[in-house]
mmCIF file of C-alpha atoms in Angstrom:
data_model
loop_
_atom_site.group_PDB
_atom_site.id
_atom_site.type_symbol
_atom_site.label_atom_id
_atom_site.label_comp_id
_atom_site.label_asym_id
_atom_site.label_seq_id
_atom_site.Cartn_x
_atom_site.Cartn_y
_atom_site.Cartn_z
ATOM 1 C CA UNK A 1 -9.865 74.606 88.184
ATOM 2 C CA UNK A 2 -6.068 73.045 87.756
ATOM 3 C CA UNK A 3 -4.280 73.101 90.934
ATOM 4 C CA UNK A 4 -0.930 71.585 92.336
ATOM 5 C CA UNK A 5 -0.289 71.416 95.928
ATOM 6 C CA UNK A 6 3.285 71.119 97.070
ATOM 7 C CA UNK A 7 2.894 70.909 100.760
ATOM 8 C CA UNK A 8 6.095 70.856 102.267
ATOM 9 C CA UNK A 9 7.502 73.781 102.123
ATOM 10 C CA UNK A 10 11.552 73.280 103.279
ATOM 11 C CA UNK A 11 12.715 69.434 103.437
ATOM 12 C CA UNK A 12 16.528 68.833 105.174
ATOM 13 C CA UNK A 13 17.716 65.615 104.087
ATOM 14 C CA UNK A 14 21.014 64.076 105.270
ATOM 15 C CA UNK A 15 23.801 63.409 102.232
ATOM 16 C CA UNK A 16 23.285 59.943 101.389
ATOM 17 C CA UNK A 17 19.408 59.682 102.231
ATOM 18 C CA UNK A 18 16.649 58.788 100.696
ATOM 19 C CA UNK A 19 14.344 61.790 99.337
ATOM 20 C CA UNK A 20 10.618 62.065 98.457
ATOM 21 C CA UNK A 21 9.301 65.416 97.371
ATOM 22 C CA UNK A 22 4.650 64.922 97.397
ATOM 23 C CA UNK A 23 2.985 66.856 94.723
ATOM 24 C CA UNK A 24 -0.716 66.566 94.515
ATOM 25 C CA UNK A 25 -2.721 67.977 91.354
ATOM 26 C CA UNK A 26 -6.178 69.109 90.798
ATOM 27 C CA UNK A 27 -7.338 68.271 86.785
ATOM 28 C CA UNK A 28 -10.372 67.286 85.036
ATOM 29 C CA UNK A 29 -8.110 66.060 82.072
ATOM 30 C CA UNK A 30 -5.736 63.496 81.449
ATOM 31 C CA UNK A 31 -2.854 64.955 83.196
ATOM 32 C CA UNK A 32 0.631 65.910 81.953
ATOM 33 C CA UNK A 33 3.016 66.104 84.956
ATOM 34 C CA UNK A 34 6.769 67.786 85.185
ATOM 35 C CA UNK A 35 8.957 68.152 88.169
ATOM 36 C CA UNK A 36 11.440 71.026 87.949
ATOM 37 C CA UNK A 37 14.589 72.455 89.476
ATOM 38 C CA UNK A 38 15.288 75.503 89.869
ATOM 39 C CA UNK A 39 19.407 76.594 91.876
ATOM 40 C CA UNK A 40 19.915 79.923 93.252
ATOM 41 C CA UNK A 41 20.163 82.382 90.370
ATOM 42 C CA UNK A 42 19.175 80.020 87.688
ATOM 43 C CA UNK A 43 15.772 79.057 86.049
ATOM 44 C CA UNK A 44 13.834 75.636 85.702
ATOM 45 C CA UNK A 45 15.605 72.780 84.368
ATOM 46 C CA UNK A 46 13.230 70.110 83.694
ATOM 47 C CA UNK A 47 14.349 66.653 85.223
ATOM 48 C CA UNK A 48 11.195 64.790 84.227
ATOM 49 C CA UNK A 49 7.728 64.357 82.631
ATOM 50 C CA UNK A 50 4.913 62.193 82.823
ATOM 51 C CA UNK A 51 2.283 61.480 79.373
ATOM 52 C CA UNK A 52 0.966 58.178 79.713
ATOM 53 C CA UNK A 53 2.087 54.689 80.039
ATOM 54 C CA UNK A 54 4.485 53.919 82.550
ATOM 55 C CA UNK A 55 3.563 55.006 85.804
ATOM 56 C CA UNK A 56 7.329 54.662 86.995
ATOM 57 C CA UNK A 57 9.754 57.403 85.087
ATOM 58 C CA UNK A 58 12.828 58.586 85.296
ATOM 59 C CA UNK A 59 14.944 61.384 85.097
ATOM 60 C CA UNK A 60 18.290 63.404 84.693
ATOM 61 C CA UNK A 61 20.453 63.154 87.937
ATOM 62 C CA UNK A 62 18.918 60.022 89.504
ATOM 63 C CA UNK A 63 15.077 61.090 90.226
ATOM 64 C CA UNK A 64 12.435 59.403 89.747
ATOM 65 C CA UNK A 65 8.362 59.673 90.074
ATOM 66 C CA UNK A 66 5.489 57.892 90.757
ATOM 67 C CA UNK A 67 1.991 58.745 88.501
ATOM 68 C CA UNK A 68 -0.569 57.913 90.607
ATOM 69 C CA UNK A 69 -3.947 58.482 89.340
ATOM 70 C CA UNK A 70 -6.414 57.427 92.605
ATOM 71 C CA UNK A 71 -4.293 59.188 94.710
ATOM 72 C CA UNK A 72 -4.168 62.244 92.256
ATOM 73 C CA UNK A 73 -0.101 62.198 93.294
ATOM 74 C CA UNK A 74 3.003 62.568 91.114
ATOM 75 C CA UNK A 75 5.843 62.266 94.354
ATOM 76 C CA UNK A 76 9.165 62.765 93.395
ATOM 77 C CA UNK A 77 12.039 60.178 94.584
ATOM 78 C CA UNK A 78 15.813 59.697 94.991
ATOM 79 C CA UNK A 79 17.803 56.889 96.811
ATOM 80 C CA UNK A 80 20.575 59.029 97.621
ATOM 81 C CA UNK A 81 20.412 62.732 98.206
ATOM 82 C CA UNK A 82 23.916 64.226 97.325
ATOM 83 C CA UNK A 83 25.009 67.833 98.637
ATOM 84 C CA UNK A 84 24.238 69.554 94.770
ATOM 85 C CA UNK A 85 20.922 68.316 95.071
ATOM 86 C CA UNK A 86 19.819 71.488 97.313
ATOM 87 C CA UNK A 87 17.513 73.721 95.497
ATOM 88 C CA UNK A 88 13.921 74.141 94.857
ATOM 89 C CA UNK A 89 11.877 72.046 92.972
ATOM 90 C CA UNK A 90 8.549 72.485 91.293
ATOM 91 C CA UNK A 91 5.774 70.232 90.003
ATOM 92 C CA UNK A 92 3.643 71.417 87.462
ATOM 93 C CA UNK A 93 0.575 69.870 85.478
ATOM 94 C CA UNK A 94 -0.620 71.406 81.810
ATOM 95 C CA UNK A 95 -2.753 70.075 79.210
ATOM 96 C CA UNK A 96 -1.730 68.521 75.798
ATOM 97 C CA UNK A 97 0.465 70.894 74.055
ATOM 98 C CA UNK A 98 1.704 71.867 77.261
ATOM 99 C CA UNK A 99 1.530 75.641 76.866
ATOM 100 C CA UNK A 100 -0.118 76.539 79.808
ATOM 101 C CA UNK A 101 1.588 74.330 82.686
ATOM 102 C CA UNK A 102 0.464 75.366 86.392
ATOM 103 C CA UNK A 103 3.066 74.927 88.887
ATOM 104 C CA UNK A 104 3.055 74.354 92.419
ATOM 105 C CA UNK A 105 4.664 76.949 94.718
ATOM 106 C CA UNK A 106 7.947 74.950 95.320
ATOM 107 C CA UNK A 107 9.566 73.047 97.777
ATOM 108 C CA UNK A 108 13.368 73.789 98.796
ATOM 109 C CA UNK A 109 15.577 71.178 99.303
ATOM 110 C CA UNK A 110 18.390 71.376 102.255
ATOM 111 C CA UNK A 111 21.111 68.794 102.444
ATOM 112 C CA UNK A 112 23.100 68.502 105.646
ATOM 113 C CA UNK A 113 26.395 66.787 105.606
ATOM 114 C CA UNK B 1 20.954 75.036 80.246
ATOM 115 C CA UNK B 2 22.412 77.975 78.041
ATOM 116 C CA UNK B 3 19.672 77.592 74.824
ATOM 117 C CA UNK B 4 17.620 80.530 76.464
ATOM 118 C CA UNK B 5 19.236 83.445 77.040
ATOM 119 C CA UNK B 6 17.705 86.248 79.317
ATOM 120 C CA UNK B 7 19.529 90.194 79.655
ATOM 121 C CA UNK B 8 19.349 91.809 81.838
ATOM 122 C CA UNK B 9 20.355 89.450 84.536
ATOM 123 C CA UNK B 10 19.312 91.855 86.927
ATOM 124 C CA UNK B 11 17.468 95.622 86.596
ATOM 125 C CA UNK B 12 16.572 97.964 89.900
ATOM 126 C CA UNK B 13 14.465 100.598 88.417
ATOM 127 C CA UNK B 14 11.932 103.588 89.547
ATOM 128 C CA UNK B 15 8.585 103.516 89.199
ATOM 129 C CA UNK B 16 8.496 106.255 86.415
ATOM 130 C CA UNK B 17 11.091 104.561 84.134
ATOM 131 C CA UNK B 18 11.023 102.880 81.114
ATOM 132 C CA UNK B 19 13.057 99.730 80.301
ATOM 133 C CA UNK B 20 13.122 96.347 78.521
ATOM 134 C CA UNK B 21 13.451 92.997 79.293
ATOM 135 C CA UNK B 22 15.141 90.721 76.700
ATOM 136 C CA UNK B 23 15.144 87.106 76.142
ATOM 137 C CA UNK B 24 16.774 85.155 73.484
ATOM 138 C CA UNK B 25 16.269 81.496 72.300
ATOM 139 C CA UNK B 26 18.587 79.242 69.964
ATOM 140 C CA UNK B 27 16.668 76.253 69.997
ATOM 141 C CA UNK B 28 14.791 76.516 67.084
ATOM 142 C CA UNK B 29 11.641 76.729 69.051
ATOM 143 C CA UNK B 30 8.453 78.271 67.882
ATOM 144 C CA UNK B 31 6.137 79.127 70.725
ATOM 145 C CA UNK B 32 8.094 81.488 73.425
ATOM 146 C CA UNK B 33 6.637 82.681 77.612
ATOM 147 C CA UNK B 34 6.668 85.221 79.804
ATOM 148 C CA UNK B 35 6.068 84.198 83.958
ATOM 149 C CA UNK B 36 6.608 85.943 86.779
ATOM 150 C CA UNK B 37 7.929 84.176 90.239
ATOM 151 C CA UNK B 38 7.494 86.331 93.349
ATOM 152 C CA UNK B 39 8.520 84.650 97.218
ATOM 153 C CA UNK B 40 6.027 82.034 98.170
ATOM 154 C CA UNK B 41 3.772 82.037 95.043
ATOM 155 C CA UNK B 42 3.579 79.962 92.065
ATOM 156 C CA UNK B 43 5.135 80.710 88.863
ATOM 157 C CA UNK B 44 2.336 82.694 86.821
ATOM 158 C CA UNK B 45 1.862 82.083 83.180
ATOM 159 C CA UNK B 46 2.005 85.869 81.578
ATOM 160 C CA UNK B 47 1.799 85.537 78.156
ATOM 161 C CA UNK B 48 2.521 83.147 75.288
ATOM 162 C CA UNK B 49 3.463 83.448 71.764
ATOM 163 C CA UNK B 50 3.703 81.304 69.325
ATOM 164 C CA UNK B 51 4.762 81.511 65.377
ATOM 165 C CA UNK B 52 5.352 85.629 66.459
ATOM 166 C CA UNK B 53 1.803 85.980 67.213
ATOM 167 C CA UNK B 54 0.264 86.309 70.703
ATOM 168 C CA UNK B 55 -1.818 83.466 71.773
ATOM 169 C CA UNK B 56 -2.158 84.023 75.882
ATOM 170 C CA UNK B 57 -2.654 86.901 78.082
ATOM 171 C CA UNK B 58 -3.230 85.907 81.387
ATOM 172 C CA UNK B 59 -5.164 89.067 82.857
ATOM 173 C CA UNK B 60 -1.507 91.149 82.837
ATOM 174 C CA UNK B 61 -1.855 94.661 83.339
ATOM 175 C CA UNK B 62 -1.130 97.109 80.453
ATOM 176 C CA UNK B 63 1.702 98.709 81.953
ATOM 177 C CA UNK B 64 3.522 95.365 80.892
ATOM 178 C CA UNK B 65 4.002 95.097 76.956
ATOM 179 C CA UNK B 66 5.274 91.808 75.387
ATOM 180 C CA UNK B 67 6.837 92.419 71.961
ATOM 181 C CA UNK B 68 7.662 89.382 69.758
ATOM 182 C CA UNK B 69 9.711 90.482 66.456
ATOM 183 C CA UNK B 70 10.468 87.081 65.527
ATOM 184 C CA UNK B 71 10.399 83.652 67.027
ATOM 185 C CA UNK B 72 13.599 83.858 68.393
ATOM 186 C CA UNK B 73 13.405 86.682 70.306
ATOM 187 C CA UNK B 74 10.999 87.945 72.851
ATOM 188 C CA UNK B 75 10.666 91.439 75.125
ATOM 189 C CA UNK B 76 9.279 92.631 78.138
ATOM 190 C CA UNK B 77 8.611 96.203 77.987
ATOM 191 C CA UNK B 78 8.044 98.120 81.227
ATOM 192 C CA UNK B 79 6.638 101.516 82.159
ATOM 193 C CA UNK B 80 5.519 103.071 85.242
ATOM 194 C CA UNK B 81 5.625 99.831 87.485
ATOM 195 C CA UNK B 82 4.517 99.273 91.119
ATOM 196 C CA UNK B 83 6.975 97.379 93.999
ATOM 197 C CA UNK B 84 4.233 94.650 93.537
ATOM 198 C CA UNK B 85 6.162 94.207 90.448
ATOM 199 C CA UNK B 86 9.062 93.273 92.151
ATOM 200 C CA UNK B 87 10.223 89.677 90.926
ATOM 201 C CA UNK B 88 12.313 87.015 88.912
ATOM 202 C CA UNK B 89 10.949 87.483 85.224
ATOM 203 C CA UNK B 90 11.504 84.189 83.461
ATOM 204 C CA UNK B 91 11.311 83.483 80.010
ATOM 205 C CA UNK B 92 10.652 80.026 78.428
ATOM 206 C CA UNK B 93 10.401 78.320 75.055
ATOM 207 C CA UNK B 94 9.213 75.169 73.000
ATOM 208 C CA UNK B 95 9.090 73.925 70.461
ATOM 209 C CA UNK B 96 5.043 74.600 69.734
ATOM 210 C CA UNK B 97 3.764 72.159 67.652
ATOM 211 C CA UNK B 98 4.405 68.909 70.058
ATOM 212 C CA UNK B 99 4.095 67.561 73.193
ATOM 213 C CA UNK B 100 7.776 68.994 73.783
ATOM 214 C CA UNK B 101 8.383 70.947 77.709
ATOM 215 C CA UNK B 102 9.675 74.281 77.920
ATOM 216 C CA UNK B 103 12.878 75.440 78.376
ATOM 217 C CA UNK B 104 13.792 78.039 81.097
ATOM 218 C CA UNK B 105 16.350 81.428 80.760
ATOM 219 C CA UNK B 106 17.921 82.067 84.291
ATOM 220 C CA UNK B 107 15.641 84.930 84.407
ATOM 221 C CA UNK B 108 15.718 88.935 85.339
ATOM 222 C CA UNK B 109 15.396 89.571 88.684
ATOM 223 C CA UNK B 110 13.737 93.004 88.922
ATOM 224 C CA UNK B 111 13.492 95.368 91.613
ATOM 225 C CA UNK B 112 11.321 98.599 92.112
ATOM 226 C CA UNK B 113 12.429 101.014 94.397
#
């Protein structure tokens, strides 16, 4: 069965650090791979996806992740953690058509000054 | 991220009352979601629509009814819920017929007393 693991659970980062966020899936298929995140009172606002190619992508707002397929991992990076960046984010894996995406349980982000 | 639009933004209701959950999307989209997102568990796929009709159920019980009059707008109706039930009720859409992510309302947030 499709599974994503997310496990950190709280991450404090200092403003101006470096970030990395694991996410580990479980799929028999080619995977397609999102990273979401979500601020208090709002939903998901996707900041990047993952179909094929490139292993490197990018995103909105200065993230980044890896694809990597023998370490079943899609990690999500910044170089520099700014104080909006607190919130929780969410990796998720789906087929193609991506109708039925299973997410990970979160992690939440804290930035201290 | 206004192009999905969810109302109520937040509902407290008894167990033995009836009410509905709206969500509204003006993206042109075809294929609209219901998920649930309780404390420490994973968003869970409820159901999925697309072109009006109902493609997923994900094992929801009865006393939740989806309604989809159109492709731009989808419902939630409730009766005689549990404090189980408890949660943020998020709505999604795509666009259906590509590889295109969902977009996220900022959800309901529902409470049972």
């Amino acid at each position: 069965a499709q599974s994503v693991t997310q496990p950190d659970i709280h991450i404090t980062v200092s403003e101006g650090a470096s970030l990395e966020l694991r996410c580990n899936y479980s799929y028999g298929a080619t995977p397609y791979l999102f990273w979401y995140v979500q601020s208090p009172g709002q939903g998901l606002q996707l900041l990047l996806k993952y179909f094929s190619g490139d292993t490197l992508v990018q995103g909105i707002k200065g993230f980044e992740a890896e694809f990597k397929r023998s370490q079943s991992s899609f990690n999500l990076r910044k170089p520099s953690v700014h104080w909006s960046d607190a919130a929780e984010y969410f990796c998720a894996v789906g087929p193609q058509g991506f109708q039925k995406l299973v997410f990970g349980t979160g992690t939440r982000l804290l930035v201290s000054p | 991220e206004t192009g999905v639009t969810q109302t109520p933004r937040h509902l407290v209701m008894g167990m033995t009352n009836k009410k509905s959950l709206k969500c509204e999307q003006h993206l042109g989209h075809n294929a609209m979601y219901w998920y649930k997102q309780s404390a420490k568990k994973p968003l869970e796929l409820m159901f999925v629509y697309n072109f009006k009709e109902q493609t997923e159920n994900n094992s929801v019980p009865s006393r939740f009814s989806p309604e989809c009059p159109n492709s731009s707008h989808l419902f939630l109706h409730l009766h005689t819920l549990q404090p189980e039930d408890s949660a943020l009720y998020l709505c999604a859409s795509s666009p259906g017929t590509s590889n295109q992510p969902q977009h996220f309302g900022d959800g309901t947030r529902l409470s049972i007393l």
